[in-house]
Amino acid sequence: MSTITTIKDKAQELGAATQDALQPVRAAALAAFNQLGVPAVKHEEWKYTRISQLFNQSYQLGVDLSNTDATWQTFRLPEYETANELVFINGVYNPAVSTVRSAGLVVLPLEEAAKGEYAQVVSKHLGHSGKYMKDGINALNASFLVGAVFIGVNRSTEIEHPVYIYNITDGRAGNVFAQPRTLVHVAANAGVVMVETYGSIGVADHFTNQVMEVVVEQDARVEYYKVQNDSNRSSLVSTTHFRQVGKSYVHAVTISLNGAMVRNNLNMVMEAEHCDSNMFGLYFTSGSCHVDNHTIVDNAKPHCLSNEYYKGILDGSSTGVFNGKIFVQQDAQKINAFQSNKNILLSDTANVYTKPQLEIFADDVKCSHGCTVGRLDEEGLFYLRSRGVTEASAKSLLLHAFAIDILDQIRHDALRTYVDQLISERLGT
Amino acid sequence: MLQIKDLHAGIEGKEILKGINLTIRPGEVHAIMGPNGSGKSTLASVLAGRSDYEVTGGSVDFLGKDLLELAPEARAGEGLFLAFQYPVEIPGLSTINFMKTAVNEVRKYRGQEVLDAAEFLKLMKEKMSLVNIDKNLLTRSLNEGFSGGEKKRNEVFQMAMLEPRLAILDETDSGLDIDAIRIAAAGVNAIRSKENATLVITHYQRLLDYIVPDFVHVLYNGRIVKSGGKELALELEETGYSFLKNEMNIA
């Protein structure tokens, strides 16, 4: 039986066994997945990221949490002692090892949130990303929808400590396929910092297909960081879908340092006037690592500002993909949308595919885009070496200098230091 | 200290230096003057080890070592410093961080203890006042958005930090107004000593009003065609290079 058939059967079985408030969403998603299937190479959005090859092997799908031990703790982020820590093991939220500390932060199993106080929020926003991600992989996540989490940030609350989300896969019993799912609701005038990271336990093939949907209400502020430094046998599709439903501020930084095949979908849907959003990214890859950043900025209303800046350093036989879509709808006059992607190739066998894609239907807007692909600056290298700096140190100084304007966008100090450390280790300094 | 013998070098198969001979001893200040295209900057680049240039003949001895065999960083370690005509802008790297790495790598090369943060700061403060440079400039990205004068002052500051035996100033006066030249020259003079030598490469005589040379050489068409004392620079200022060209043609 093919892996995809097994997955479909499992989803079917799950649906039959779980008659809860989320079942209609699962059923619809499964129907969509049946129709769409796994994106193939001919699918424009997946041209360079051959996700279908990840379905050529079998995975464990049943989730056994009984083997959860303390191993996940090796992936903890700095200052975790005071942070809120949400742990997903093999795609399922594990409350036993998770900690919610901050006042005003609500964490509930999604199926519970779907029938209580947050029922309306859930029914209104869950699955919204499907409108933007018209491919089977997003539907596949929703067709499981088990062990999913609802995160609520109460009105007018500034969550004091960051929310760390650990997406852990435990492959000690064999290859693992995990599908974490989160719905976040940041109420009016609230503020929160969220950090997602990924970790693999055991030597097996790990495949995570993650979806997070974030709803940002009027005057709310969200800082969102993704730090990816997983193993060479861990693949990831990570979709983060922001919906700015009121005038609000989102600041997102995606750092990708390792993994087998990594695909990030970051969507910023600006549905209110005067929304402000930043999307920054750094990918620093080597070996055969493949990192693909697909972003969408959808301007539906006037007077919004989006600022997007991704930088890549590619070594070895690694591959980088950047695709930045900006939609400016007819009503979205007076918006500003900036986009830039810069890449440095360190080897002859590294590749980068970069593509800005702007679709503008309004006539009074300011949009810019640009991309560069180059080598390390020889002139700069000679300048540093002429001051006594060895070639290796000069290279790492130049690469660090290249990365710094993205690193500086990490406003959470402990996290920035942590990422900087990872990069310095990679640079050998 | 520096002994250049019959040095031939070029770029992309085109010979630019056609047999340079030059000896510099400790404590001396030499100036190399010459019209555009005579090979002045090529000589500076070859001495500093820029890889675009190919040495096709001759030798360069620096403090007993075969300079041409050394990597650029090793030349710096041995005590050679080139102040660039066009200092490179490096966004994201501050002069302070750059110098922290450079000073310690040079110290390692010279077999000296590396400086800790406090010692480095002390050295930096001392050199800052010596060359009269503002700290704000040093915390900014290296040369990015600097004026011409700020860039050259930054070069002189780096020179002070690295304490070279031989400093080569490549057209340090180019693009500077007279005040900026005076400030840069004052910095260079402040770090001169009996043990160290300076090689000033310039098109115009005016820098030599402030950094007074012991010897002046005229470079023309890849060769040193005339050498003399500081009065040679004044003579050139009056007559221009055309006079020399004529003299050469007659000879």
mmCIF file of N, CA and C in Angstrom, chain A residues 377-393 397-398 400-402 404, chain B residues 48-50 71-73 76 81-82 84 88 90-92 98 102 105-106 142-143 155 158 162:
data_model
loop_
_atom_site.group_PDB
_atom_site.id
_atom_site.type_symbol
_atom_site.label_atom_id
_atom_site.label_comp_id
_atom_site.label_asym_id
_atom_site.label_seq_id
_atom_site.Cartn_x
_atom_site.Cartn_y
_atom_site.Cartn_z
ATOM 1 N N ASP A 377 32.486 39.191 -1.547
ATOM 2 C CA ASP A 377 33.192 40.338 -2.121
ATOM 3 C C ASP A 377 34.712 40.184 -1.998
ATOM 4 N N GLU A 378 35.373 39.997 -3.156
ATOM 5 C CA GLU A 378 36.835 39.774 -3.184
ATOM 6 C C GLU A 378 37.596 40.983 -2.651
ATOM 7 N N GLU A 379 37.092 42.153 -2.991
ATOM 8 C CA GLU A 379 37.734 43.401 -2.592
ATOM 9 C C GLU A 379 37.701 43.536 -1.062
ATOM 10 N N GLY A 380 36.529 43.207 -0.487
ATOM 11 C CA GLY A 380 36.382 43.246 0.969
ATOM 12 C C GLY A 380 37.302 42.237 1.640
ATOM 13 N N LEU A 381 37.380 41.071 1.035
ATOM 14 C CA LEU A 381 38.208 40.005 1.572
ATOM 15 C C LEU A 381 39.680 40.440 1.624
ATOM 16 N N PHE A 382 40.138 41.046 0.537
ATOM 17 C CA PHE A 382 41.536 41.507 0.485
ATOM 18 C C PHE A 382 41.774 42.627 1.502
ATOM 19 N N TYR A 383 40.807 43.498 1.618
ATOM 20 C CA TYR A 383 40.925 44.611 2.573
ATOM 21 C C TYR A 383 41.144 44.071 3.994
ATOM 22 N N LEU A 384 40.319 43.114 4.389
ATOM 23 C CA LEU A 384 40.442 42.564 5.744
ATOM 24 C C LEU A 384 41.761 41.803 5.907
ATOM 25 N N ARG A 385 42.108 41.026 4.881
ATOM 26 C CA ARG A 385 43.354 40.247 4.978
ATOM 27 C C ARG A 385 44.569 41.170 5.049
ATOM 28 N N SER A 386 44.503 42.296 4.366
ATOM 29 C CA SER A 386 45.643 43.214 4.372
ATOM 30 C C SER A 386 45.875 43.810 5.760
ATOM 31 N N ARG A 387 44.876 43.604 6.652
ATOM 32 C CA ARG A 387 45.040 44.059 8.049
ATOM 33 C C ARG A 387 45.471 42.922 8.960
ATOM 34 N N GLY A 388 45.865 41.811 8.365
ATOM 35 C CA GLY A 388 46.378 40.716 9.180
ATOM 36 C C GLY A 388 45.354 39.667 9.553
ATOM 37 N N VAL A 389 44.118 39.823 9.057
ATOM 38 C CA VAL A 389 43.071 38.853 9.380
ATOM 39 C C VAL A 389 43.214 37.678 8.409
ATOM 40 N N THR A 390 43.246 36.454 8.941
ATOM 41 C CA THR A 390 43.408 35.286 8.063
ATOM 42 C C THR A 390 42.218 35.174 7.112
ATOM 43 N N GLU A 391 42.423 34.448 6.025
ATOM 44 C CA GLU A 391 41.383 34.318 5.023
ATOM 45 C C GLU A 391 40.099 33.737 5.641
ATOM 46 N N ALA A 392 40.266 32.713 6.478
ATOM 47 C CA ALA A 392 39.093 32.076 7.091
ATOM 48 C C ALA A 392 38.343 33.071 7.987
ATOM 49 N N SER A 393 39.092 33.811 8.798
ATOM 50 C CA SER A 393 38.441 34.791 9.685
ATOM 51 C C SER A 393 37.794 35.903 8.877
ATOM 52 N N LEU A 397 33.996 37.014 9.061
ATOM 53 C CA LEU A 397 33.605 38.394 9.406
ATOM 54 C C LEU A 397 32.653 38.959 8.347
ATOM 55 N N LEU A 398 32.969 38.698 7.079
ATOM 56 C CA LEU A 398 32.138 39.237 6.001
ATOM 57 C C LEU A 398 30.750 38.589 5.987
ATOM 58 N N HIS A 400 29.231 37.177 8.547
ATOM 59 C CA HIS A 400 28.513 37.633 9.731
ATOM 60 C C HIS A 400 27.960 39.042 9.488
ATOM 61 N N ALA A 401 28.796 39.869 8.839
ATOM 62 C CA ALA A 401 28.359 41.241 8.522
ATOM 63 C C ALA A 401 27.147 41.213 7.571
ATOM 64 N N PHE A 402 27.151 40.250 6.672
ATOM 65 C CA PHE A 402 26.045 40.105 5.722
ATOM 66 C C PHE A 402 24.760 39.704 6.464
ATOM 67 N N ILE A 404 24.030 40.190 9.642
ATOM 68 C CA ILE A 404 23.711 40.923 10.868
ATOM 69 C C ILE A 404 22.416 41.728 10.780
ATOM 70 N N ALA B 48 51.324 44.767 -1.143
ATOM 71 C CA ALA B 48 50.349 44.316 -0.136
ATOM 72 C C ALA B 48 49.828 42.913 -0.441
ATOM 73 N N GLY B 49 50.019 42.452 -1.673
ATOM 74 C CA GLY B 49 49.642 41.075 -1.996
ATOM 75 C C GLY B 49 48.293 40.897 -2.649
ATOM 76 N N ARG B 50 47.838 41.898 -3.370
ATOM 77 C CA ARG B 50 46.555 41.765 -4.070
ATOM 78 C C ARG B 50 46.705 40.709 -5.178
ATOM 79 N N ALA B 71 51.230 35.407 2.197
ATOM 80 C CA ALA B 71 49.827 35.776 2.021
ATOM 81 C C ALA B 71 49.634 37.202 2.537
ATOM 82 N N PRO B 72 48.606 37.906 2.080
ATOM 83 C CA PRO B 72 48.415 39.293 2.519
ATOM 84 C C PRO B 72 48.408 39.435 4.042
ATOM 85 N N GLU B 73 47.740 38.470 4.739
ATOM 86 C CA GLU B 73 47.660 38.580 6.201
ATOM 87 C C GLU B 73 49.024 38.381 6.848
ATOM 88 N N ALA B 76 50.943 41.586 6.644
ATOM 89 C CA ALA B 76 50.515 42.483 7.722
ATOM 90 C C ALA B 76 51.141 42.055 9.031
ATOM 91 N N PHE B 81 51.843 47.634 6.115
ATOM 92 C CA PHE B 81 50.478 48.169 6.156
ATOM 93 C C PHE B 81 50.237 49.005 4.911
ATOM 94 N N LEU B 82 49.107 48.745 4.260
ATOM 95 C CA LEU B 82 48.737 49.559 3.099
ATOM 96 C C LEU B 82 47.491 50.370 3.435
ATOM 97 N N PHE B 84 44.612 52.179 1.968
ATOM 98 C CA PHE B 84 44.012 52.073 0.632
ATOM 99 C C PHE B 84 43.660 53.438 0.043
ATOM 100 N N VAL B 88 37.501 50.010 1.432
ATOM 101 C CA VAL B 88 36.298 49.246 1.087
ATOM 102 C C VAL B 88 35.214 49.453 2.151
ATOM 103 N N ILE B 90 32.203 48.078 4.255
ATOM 104 C CA ILE B 90 31.660 46.784 4.665
ATOM 105 C C ILE B 90 30.483 46.987 5.616
ATOM 106 N N PRO B 91 29.274 47.002 5.068
ATOM 107 C CA PRO B 91 28.090 47.159 5.917
ATOM 108 C C PRO B 91 27.989 45.989 6.887
ATOM 109 N N GLY B 92 27.661 46.289 8.126
ATOM 110 C CA GLY B 92 27.450 45.214 9.104
ATOM 111 C C GLY B 92 28.678 44.866 9.931
ATOM 112 N N PHE B 98 36.183 44.832 13.722
ATOM 113 C CA PHE B 98 37.196 44.483 12.732
ATOM 114 C C PHE B 98 38.587 44.558 13.364
ATOM 115 N N ALA B 102 41.578 41.930 13.948
ATOM 116 C CA ALA B 102 42.844 42.162 13.253
ATOM 117 C C ALA B 102 44.010 42.273 14.239
ATOM 118 N N GLU B 105 44.804 38.867 15.718
ATOM 119 C CA GLU B 105 45.403 37.919 14.776
ATOM 120 C C GLU B 105 46.844 38.315 14.445
ATOM 121 N N VAL B 106 47.067 39.616 14.351
ATOM 122 C CA VAL B 106 48.433 40.086 14.121
ATOM 123 C C VAL B 106 49.311 39.764 15.333
ATOM 124 N N LEU B 142 31.972 49.712 8.853
ATOM 125 C CA LEU B 142 33.268 50.075 8.300
ATOM 126 C C LEU B 142 33.142 50.857 6.994
ATOM 127 N N ASN B 143 33.526 52.126 7.075
ATOM 128 C CA ASN B 143 33.587 53.016 5.902
ATOM 129 C C ASN B 143 32.243 53.314 5.236
ATOM 130 N N GLU B 155 41.683 54.878 7.959
ATOM 131 C CA GLU B 155 42.869 54.118 7.522
ATOM 132 C C GLU B 155 44.051 54.408 8.446
ATOM 133 N N GLN B 158 43.568 52.643 11.738
ATOM 134 C CA GLN B 158 43.898 51.208 11.633
ATOM 135 C C GLN B 158 45.411 51.012 11.642
ATOM 136 N N LEU B 162 47.650 48.800 14.343
ATOM 137 C CA LEU B 162 48.425 47.622 13.958
ATOM 138 C C LEU B 162 49.938 47.830 14.073
#
